[in-house]
Coordinates of N, CA and C in Angstrom, one line a residue:
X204 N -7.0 -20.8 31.1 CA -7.8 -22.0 30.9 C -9.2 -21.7 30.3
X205 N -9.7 -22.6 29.3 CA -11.1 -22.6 28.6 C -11.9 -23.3 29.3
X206 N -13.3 -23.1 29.3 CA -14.3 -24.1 29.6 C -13.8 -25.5 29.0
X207 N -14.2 -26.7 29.9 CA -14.0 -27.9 29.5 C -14.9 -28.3 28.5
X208 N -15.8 -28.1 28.0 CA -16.0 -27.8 26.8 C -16.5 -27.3 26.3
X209 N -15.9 -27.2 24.6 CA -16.1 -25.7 23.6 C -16.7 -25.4 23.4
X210 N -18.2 -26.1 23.1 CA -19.5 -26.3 23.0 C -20.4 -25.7 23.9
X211 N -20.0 -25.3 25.3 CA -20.9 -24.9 26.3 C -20.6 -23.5 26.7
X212 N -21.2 -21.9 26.3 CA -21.1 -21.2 26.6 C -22.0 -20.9 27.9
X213 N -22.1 -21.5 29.0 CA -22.8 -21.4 30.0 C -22.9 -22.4 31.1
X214 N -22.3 -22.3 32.2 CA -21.9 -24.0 33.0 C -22.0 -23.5 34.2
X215 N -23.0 -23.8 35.1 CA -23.5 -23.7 36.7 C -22.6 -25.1 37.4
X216 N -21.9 -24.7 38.0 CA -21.2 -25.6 38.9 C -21.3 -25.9 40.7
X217 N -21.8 -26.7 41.8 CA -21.2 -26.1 42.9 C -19.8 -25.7 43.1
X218 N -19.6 -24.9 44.2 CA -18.4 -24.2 44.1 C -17.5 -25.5 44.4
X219 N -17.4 -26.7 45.0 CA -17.0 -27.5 45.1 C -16.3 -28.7 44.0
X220 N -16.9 -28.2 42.8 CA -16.5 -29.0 41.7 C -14.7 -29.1 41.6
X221 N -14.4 -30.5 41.0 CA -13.3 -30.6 40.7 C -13.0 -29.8 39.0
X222 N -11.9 -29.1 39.0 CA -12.2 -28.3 37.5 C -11.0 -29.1 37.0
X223 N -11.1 -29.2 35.8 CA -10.2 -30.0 34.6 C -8.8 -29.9 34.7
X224 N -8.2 -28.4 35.9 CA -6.8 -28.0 35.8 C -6.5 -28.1 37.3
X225 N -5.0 -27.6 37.4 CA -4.8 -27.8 38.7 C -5.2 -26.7 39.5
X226 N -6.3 -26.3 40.6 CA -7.0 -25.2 40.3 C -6.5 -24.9 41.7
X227 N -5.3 -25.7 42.5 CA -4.4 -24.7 43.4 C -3.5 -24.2 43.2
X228 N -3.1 -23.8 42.1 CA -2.0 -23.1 41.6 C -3.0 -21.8 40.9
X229 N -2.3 -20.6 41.5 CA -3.0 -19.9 40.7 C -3.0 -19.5 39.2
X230 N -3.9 -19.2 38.9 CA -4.4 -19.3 36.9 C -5.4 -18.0 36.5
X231 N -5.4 -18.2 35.2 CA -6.1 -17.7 34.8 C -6.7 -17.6 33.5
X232 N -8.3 -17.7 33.4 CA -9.1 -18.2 32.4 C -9.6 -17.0 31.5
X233 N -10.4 -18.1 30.4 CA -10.5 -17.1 29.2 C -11.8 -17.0 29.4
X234 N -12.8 -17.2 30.7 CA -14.3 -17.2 30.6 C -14.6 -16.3 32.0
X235 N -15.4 -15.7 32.3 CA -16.2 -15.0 33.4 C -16.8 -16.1 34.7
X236 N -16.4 -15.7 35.3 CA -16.9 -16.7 36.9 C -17.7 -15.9 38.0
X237 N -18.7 -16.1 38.2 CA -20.0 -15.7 39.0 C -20.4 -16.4 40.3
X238 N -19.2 -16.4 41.4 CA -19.6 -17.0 42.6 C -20.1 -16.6 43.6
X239 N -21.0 -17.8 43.6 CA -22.1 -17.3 45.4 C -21.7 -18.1 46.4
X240 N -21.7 -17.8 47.3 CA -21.2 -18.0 48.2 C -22.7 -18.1 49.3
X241 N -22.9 -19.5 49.9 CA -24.0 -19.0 51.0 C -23.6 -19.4 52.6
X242 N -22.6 -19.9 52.2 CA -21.6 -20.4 53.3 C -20.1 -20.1 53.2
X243 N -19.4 -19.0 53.9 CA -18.1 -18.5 53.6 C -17.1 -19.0 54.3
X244 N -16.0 -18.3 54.2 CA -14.7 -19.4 55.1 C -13.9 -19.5 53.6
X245 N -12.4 -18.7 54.1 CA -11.5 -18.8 53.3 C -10.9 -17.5 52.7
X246 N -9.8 -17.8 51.4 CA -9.7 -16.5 50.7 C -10.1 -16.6 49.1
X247 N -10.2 -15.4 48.3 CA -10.4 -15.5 46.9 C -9.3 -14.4 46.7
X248 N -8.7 -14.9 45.8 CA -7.3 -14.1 45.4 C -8.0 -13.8 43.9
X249 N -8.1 -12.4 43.8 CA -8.7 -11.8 42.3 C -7.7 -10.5 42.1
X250 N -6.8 -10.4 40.9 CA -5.9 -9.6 40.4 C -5.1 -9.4 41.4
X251 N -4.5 -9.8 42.4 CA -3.4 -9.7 43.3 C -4.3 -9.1 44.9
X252 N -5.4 -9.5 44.9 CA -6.3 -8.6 46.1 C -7.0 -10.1 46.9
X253 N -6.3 -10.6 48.1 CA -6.8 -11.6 48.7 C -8.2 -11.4 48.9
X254 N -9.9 -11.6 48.8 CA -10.4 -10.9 49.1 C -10.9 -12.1 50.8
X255 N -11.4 -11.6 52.0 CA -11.9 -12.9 52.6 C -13.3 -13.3 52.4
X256 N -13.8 -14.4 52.2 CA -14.8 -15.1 51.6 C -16.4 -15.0 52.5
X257 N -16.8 -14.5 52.1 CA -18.0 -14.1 53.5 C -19.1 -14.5 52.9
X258 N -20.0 -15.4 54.1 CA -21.0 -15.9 53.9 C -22.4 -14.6 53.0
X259 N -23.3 -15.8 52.1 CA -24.4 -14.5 51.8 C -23.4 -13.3 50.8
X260 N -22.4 -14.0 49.9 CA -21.6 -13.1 49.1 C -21.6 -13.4 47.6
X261 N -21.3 -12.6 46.9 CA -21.3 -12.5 45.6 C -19.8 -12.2 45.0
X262 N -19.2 -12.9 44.1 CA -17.7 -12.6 43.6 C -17.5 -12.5 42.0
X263 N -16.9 -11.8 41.3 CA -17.2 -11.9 39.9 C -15.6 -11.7 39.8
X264 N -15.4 -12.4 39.0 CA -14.0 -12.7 37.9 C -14.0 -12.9 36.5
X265 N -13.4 -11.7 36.4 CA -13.0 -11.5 34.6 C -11.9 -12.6 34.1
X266 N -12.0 -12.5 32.6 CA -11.3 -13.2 31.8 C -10.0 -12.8 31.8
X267 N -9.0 -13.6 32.4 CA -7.5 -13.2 32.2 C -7.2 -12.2 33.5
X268 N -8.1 -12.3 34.5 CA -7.2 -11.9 35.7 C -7.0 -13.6 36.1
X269 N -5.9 -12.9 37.4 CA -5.4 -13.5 38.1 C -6.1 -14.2 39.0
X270 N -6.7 -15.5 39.6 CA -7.1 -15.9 40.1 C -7.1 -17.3 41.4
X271 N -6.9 -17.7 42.5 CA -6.7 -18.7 43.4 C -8.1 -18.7 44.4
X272 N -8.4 -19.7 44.6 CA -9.9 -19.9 45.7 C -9.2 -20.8 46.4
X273 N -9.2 -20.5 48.2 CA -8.5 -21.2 48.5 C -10.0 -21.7 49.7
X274 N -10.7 -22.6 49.8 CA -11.8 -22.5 50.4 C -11.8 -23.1 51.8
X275 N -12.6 -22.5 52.8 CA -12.1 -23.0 54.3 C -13.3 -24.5 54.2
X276 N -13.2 -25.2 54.7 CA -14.0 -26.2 55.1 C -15.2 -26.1 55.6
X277 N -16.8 -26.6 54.6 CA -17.8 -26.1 55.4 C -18.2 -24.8 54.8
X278 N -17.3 -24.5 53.9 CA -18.1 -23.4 52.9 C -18.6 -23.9 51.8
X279 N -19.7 -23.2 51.2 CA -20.5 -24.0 49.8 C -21.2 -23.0 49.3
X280 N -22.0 -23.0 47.8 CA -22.3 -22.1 47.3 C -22.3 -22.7 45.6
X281 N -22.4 -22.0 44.7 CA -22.9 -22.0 43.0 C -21.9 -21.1 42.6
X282 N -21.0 -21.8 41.7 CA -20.6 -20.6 40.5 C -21.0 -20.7 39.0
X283 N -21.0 -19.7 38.3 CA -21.9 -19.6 36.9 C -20.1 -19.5 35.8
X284 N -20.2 -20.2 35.1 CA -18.7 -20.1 34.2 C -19.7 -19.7 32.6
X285 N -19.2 -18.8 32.2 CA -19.7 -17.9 31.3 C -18.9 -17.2 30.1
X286 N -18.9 -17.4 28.9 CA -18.1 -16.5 27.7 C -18.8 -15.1 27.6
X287 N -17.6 -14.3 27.0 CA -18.7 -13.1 26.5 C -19.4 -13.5 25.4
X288 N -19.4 -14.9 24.4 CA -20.3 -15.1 23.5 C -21.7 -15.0 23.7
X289 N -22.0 -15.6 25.2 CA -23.1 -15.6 25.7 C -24.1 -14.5 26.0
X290 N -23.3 -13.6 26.0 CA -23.7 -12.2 26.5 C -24.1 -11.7 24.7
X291 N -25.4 -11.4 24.6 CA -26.1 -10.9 23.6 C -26.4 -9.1 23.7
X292 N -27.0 -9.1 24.7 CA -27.4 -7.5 25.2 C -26.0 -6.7 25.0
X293 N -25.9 -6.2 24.4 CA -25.1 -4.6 24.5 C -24.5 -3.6 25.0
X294 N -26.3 -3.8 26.0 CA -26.1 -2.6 27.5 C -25.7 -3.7 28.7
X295 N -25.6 -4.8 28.6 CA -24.9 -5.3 29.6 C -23.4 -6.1 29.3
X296 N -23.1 -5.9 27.9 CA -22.0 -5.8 27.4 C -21.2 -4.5 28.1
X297 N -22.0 -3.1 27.8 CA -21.4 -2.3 28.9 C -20.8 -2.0 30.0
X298 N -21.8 -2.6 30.7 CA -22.0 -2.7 32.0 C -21.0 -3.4 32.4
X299 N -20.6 -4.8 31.9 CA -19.2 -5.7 32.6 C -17.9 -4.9 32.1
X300 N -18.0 -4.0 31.1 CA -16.5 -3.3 30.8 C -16.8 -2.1 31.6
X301 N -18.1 -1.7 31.7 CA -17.9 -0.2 33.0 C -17.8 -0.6 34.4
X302 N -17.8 -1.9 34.9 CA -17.5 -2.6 36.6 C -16.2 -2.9 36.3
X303 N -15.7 -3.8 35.5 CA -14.3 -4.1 35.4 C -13.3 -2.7 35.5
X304 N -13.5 -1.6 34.9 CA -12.9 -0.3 35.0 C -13.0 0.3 35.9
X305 N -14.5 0.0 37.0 CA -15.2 1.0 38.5 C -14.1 0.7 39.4
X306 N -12.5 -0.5 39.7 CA -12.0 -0.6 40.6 C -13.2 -1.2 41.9
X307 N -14.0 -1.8 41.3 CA -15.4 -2.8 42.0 C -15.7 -3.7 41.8
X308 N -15.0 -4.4 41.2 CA -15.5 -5.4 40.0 C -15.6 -6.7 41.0
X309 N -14.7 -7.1 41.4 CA -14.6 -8.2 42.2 C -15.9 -8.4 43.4
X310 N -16.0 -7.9 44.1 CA -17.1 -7.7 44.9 C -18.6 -7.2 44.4
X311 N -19.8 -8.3 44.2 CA -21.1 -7.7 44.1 C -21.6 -7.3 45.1
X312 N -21.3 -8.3 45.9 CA -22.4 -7.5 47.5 C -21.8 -9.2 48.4
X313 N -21.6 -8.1 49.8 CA -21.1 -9.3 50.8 C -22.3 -8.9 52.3
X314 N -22.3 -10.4 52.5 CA -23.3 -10.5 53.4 C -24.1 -10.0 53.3
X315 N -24.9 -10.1 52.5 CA -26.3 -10.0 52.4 C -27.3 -10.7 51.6
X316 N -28.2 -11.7 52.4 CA -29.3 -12.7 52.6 C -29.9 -12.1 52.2
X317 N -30.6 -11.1 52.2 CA -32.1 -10.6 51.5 C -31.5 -10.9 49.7
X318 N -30.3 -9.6 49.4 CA -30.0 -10.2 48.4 C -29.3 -11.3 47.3
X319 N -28.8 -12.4 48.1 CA -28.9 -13.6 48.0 C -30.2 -14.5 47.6
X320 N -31.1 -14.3 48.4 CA -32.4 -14.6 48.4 C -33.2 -14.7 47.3
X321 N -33.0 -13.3 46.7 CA -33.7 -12.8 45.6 C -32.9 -13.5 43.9
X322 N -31.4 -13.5 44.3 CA -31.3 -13.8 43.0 C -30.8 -15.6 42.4
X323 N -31.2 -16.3 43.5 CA -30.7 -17.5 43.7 C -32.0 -18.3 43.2
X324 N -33.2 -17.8 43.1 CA -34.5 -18.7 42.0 C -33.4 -18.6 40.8
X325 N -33.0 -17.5 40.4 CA -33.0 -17.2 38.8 C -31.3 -18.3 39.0
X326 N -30.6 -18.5 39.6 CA -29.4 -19.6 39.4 C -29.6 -21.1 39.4
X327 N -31.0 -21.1 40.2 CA -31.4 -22.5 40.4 C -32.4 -22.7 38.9
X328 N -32.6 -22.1 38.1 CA -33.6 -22.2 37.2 C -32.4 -22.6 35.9
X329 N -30.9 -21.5 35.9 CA -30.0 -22.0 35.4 C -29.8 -23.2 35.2
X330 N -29.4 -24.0 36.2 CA -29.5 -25.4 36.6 C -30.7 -26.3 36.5
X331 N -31.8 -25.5 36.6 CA -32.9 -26.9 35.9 C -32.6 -26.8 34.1
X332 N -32.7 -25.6 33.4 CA -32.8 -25.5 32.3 C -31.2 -26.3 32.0
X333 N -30.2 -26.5 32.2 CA -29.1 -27.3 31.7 C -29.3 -28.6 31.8
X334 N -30.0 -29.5 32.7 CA -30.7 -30.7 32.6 C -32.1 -30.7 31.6
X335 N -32.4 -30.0 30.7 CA -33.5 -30.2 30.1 C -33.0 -30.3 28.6
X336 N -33.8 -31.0 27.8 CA -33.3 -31.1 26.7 C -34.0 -30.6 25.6
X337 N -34.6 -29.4 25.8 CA -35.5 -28.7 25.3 C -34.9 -28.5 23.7
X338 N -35.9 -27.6 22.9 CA -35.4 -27.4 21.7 C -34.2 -25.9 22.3
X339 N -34.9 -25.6 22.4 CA -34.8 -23.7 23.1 C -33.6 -23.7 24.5
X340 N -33.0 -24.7 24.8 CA -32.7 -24.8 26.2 C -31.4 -23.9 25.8
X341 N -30.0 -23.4 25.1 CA -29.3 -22.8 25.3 C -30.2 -21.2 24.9
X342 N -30.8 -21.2 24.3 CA -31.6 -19.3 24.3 C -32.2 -19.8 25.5
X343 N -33.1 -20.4 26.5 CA -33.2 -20.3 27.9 C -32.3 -19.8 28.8
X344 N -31.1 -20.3 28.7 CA -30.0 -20.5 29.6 C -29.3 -18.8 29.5
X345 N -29.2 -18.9 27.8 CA -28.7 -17.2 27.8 C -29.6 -16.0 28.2
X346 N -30.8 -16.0 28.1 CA -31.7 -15.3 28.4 C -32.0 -14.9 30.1
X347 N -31.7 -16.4 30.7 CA -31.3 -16.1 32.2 C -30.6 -15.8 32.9
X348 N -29.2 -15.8 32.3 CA -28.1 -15.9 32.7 C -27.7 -14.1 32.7
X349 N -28.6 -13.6 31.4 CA -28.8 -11.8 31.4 C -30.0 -11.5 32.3
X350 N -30.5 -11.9 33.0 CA -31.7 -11.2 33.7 C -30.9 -12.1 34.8
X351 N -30.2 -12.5 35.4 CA -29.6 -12.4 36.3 C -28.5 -11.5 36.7
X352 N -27.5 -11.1 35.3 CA -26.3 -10.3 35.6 C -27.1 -8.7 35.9
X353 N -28.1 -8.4 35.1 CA -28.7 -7.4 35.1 C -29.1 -7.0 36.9
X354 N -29.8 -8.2 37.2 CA -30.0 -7.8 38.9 C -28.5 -7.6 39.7
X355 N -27.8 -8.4 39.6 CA -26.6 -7.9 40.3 C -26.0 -6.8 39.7
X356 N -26.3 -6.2 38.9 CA -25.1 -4.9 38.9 C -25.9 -4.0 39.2
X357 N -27.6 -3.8 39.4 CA -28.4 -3.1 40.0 C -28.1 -2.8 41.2
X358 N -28.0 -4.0 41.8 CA -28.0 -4.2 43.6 C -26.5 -3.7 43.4
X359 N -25.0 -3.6 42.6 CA -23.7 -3.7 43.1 C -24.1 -1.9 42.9
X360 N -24.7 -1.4 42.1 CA -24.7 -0.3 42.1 C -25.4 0.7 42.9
X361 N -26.2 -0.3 43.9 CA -26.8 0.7 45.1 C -25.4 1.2 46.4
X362 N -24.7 0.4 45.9 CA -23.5 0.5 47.0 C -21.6 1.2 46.4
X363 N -22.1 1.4 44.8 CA -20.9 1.5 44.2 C -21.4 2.3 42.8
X364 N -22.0 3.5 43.4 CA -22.6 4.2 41.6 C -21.3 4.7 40.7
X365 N -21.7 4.7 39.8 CA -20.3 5.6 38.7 C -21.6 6.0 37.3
X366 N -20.4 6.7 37.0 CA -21.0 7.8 36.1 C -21.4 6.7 34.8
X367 N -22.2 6.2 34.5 CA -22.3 5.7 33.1 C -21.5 6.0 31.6
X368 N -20.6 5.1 31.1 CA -19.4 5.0 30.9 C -20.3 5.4 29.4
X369 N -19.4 6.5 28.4 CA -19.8 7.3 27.3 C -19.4 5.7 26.1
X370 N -20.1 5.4 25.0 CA -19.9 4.8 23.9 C -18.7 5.1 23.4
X371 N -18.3 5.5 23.2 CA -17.0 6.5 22.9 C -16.0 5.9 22.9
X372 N -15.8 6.0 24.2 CA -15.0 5.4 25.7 C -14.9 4.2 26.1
X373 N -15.8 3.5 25.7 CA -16.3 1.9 25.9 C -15.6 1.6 24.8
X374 N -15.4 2.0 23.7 CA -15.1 1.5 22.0 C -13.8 1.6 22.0
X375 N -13.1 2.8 22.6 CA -11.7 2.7 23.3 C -11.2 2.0 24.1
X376 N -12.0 1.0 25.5 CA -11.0 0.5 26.2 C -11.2 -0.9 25.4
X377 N -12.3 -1.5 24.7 CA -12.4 -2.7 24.0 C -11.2 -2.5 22.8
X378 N -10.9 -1.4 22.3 CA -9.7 -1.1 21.3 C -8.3 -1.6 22.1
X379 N -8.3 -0.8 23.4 CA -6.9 -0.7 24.1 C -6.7 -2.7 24.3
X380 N -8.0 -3.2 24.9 CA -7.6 -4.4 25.8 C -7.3 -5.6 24.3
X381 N -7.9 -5.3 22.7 CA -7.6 -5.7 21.8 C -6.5 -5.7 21.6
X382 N -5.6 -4.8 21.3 CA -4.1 -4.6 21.1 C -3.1 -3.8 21.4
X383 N -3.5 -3.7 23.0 CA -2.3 -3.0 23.8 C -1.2 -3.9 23.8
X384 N -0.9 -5.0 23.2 CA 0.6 -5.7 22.8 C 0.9 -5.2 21.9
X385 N 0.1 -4.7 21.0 CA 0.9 -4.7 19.5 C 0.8 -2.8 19.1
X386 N -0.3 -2.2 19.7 CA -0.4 -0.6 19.4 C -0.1 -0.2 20.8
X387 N 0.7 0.6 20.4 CA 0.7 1.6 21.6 C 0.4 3.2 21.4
X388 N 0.3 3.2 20.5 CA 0.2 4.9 20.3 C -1.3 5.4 20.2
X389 N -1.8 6.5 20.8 CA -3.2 7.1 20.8 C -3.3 7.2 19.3
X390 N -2.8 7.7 18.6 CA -2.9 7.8 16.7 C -3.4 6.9 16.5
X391 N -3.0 5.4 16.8 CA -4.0 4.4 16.0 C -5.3 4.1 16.3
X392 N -5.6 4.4 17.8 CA -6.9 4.7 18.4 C -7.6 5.5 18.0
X393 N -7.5 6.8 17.6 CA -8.1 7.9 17.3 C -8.4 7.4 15.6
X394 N -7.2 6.6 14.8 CA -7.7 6.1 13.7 C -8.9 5.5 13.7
X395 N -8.9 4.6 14.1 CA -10.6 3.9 14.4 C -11.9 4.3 15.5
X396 N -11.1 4.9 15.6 CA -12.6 5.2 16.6 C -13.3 6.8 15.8
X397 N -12.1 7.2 14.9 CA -12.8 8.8 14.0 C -13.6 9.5 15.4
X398 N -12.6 9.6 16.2 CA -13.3 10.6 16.7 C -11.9 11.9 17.3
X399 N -11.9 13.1 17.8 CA -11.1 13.8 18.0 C -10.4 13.6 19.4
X400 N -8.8 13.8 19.0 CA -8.1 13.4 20.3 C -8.6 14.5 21.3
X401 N -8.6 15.7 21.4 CA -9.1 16.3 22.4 C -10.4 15.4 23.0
X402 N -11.0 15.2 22.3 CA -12.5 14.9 22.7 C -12.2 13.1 23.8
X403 N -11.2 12.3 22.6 CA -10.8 11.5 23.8 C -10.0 11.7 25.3
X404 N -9.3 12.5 24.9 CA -8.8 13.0 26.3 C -9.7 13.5 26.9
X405 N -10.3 14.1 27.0 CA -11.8 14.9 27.8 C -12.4 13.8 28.2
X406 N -13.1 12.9 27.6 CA -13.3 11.3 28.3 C -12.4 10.6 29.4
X407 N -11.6 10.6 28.3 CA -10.8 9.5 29.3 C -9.8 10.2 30.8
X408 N -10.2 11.7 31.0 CA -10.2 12.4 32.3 C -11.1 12.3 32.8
X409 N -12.2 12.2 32.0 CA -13.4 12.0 32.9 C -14.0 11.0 33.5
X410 N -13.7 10.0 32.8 CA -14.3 8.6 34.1 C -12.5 8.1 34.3
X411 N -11.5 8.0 34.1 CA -10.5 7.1 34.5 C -9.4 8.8 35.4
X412 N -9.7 9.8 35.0 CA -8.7 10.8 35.5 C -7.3 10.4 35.0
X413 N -7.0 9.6 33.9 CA -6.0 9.4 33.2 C -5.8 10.5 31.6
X414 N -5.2 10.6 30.8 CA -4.9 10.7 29.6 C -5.1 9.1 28.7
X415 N -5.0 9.3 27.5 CA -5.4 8.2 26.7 C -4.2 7.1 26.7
X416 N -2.8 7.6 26.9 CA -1.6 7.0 26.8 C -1.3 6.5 28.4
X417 N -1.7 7.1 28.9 CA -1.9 6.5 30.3 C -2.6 5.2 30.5
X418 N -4.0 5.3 30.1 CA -4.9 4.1 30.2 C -4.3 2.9 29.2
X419 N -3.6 3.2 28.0 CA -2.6 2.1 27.3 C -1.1 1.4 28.2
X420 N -0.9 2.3 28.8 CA 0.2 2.2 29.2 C 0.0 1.1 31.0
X421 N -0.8 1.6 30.9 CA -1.7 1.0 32.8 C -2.1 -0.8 32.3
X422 N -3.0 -0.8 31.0 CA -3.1 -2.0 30.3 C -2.0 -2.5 30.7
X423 N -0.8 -2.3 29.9 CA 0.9 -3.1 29.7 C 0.7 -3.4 31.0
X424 N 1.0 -2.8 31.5 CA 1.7 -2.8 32.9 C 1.0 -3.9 33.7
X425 N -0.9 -3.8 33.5 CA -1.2 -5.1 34.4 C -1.2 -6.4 33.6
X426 N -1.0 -6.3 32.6 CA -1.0 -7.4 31.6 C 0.7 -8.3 32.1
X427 N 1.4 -7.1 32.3 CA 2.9 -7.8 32.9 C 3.0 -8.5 33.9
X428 N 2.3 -7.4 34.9 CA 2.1 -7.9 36.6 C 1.2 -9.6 36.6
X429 N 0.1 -9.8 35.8 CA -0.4 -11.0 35.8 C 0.3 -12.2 35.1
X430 N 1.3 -12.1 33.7 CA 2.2 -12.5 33.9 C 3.3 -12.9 34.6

């Protein structure tokens, strides 16, 4: 499923909103979801991993996983619905492909109110600036919306460090997640990226402990499974 509409690369919702699709059947969208949680109760089902919903939590969902919110009663909170169009910065273009890959992705931080606290001005400011009808109000919206993602993967990384993911290697898995339907062979990879297959293999042992045909072949496979 897409944003309801085309036009809006950036949509602050309560978590209680009714969404355009049948959103108890599980699905899965073509946009990024950034839920807070300040009141918990329930389950979040992200890539096949029930997670349980805990008050003072933070939840991130990528594009094209698998997804169901099944919410207990009496729970509430803000989600942020977000394109990568919106995403300008580079190093935080990184960053969402080096968490998505950490096997951390889903969880920013549970239970914890101090940091809740801290990043919930910058969501509520989200929400004033989409009622405003400024000239500037989508570069406001984008500009906050990265100085918020920026504090949470600060804070997810006081609890979940990894090795800062090589350019390289980043250009690779954005290659693999482009056309692991249609390439399968390390050859065509190594075609575009001009760099040497030893040298990819040496990477891609080094942050995934896979081979290169591995990490293509891992793609397939969860691309099946979410199917």
């Amino acid at each position: 499923h897409s944003l309801e509409s085309a036009q809006e690369q950036i949509v602050l919702r309560s978590i209680d909103h009714k969404n355009h699709y049948d959103f108890t059947k599980v699905h899965r969208h073509s946009y990024f979801e950034v839920m807070f949680f300040m009141q918990g109760g329930g389950t979040n089902l992200i890539d096949f991993h029930a997670y349980e919903v805990k008050s003072n939590s933070c939840y991130l969902i990528y594009p094209g996983q698998i997804h169901l919110l099944n919410r207990a009663p009496g729970s509430f909170g803000s989600v942020i619905q977000f394109t990568l169009d919106a995403i300008e910065s580079q190093k935080l273009q990184l960053l969402l492909q080096e968490k998505a890959w950490s096997g951390f992705a889903a969880v920013v931080f549970e239970e914890k109110e101090a940091q809740m606290k801290e990043v919930m001005p910058l969501v509520e400011l989200i929400g004033k600036t989409a009622l405003d009808s400024g000239k500037y109000k989508q570069q406001t919206k984008q500009h906050l919306l990265q100085a918020l993602l920026f504090a949470l993967f600060s804070m997810s990384n006081e609890t979940s460090p990894s090795d800062a993911l090589d350019n390289r290697f980043y250009q690779f898995l954005q290659l693999v997640d482009l056309n692991f339907k249609t390439e399968q062979t390390v050859a065509f990879y190594i075609d575009r990226l001009t760099i040497p297959e030893k040298k990819l293999a040496a990477l891609a042992q080094r942050f995934r402990g896979l081979s290169p045909l591995q990490i293509i072949h891992q793609r397939i496979l969860l691309e099946a499974k979410r199917m």
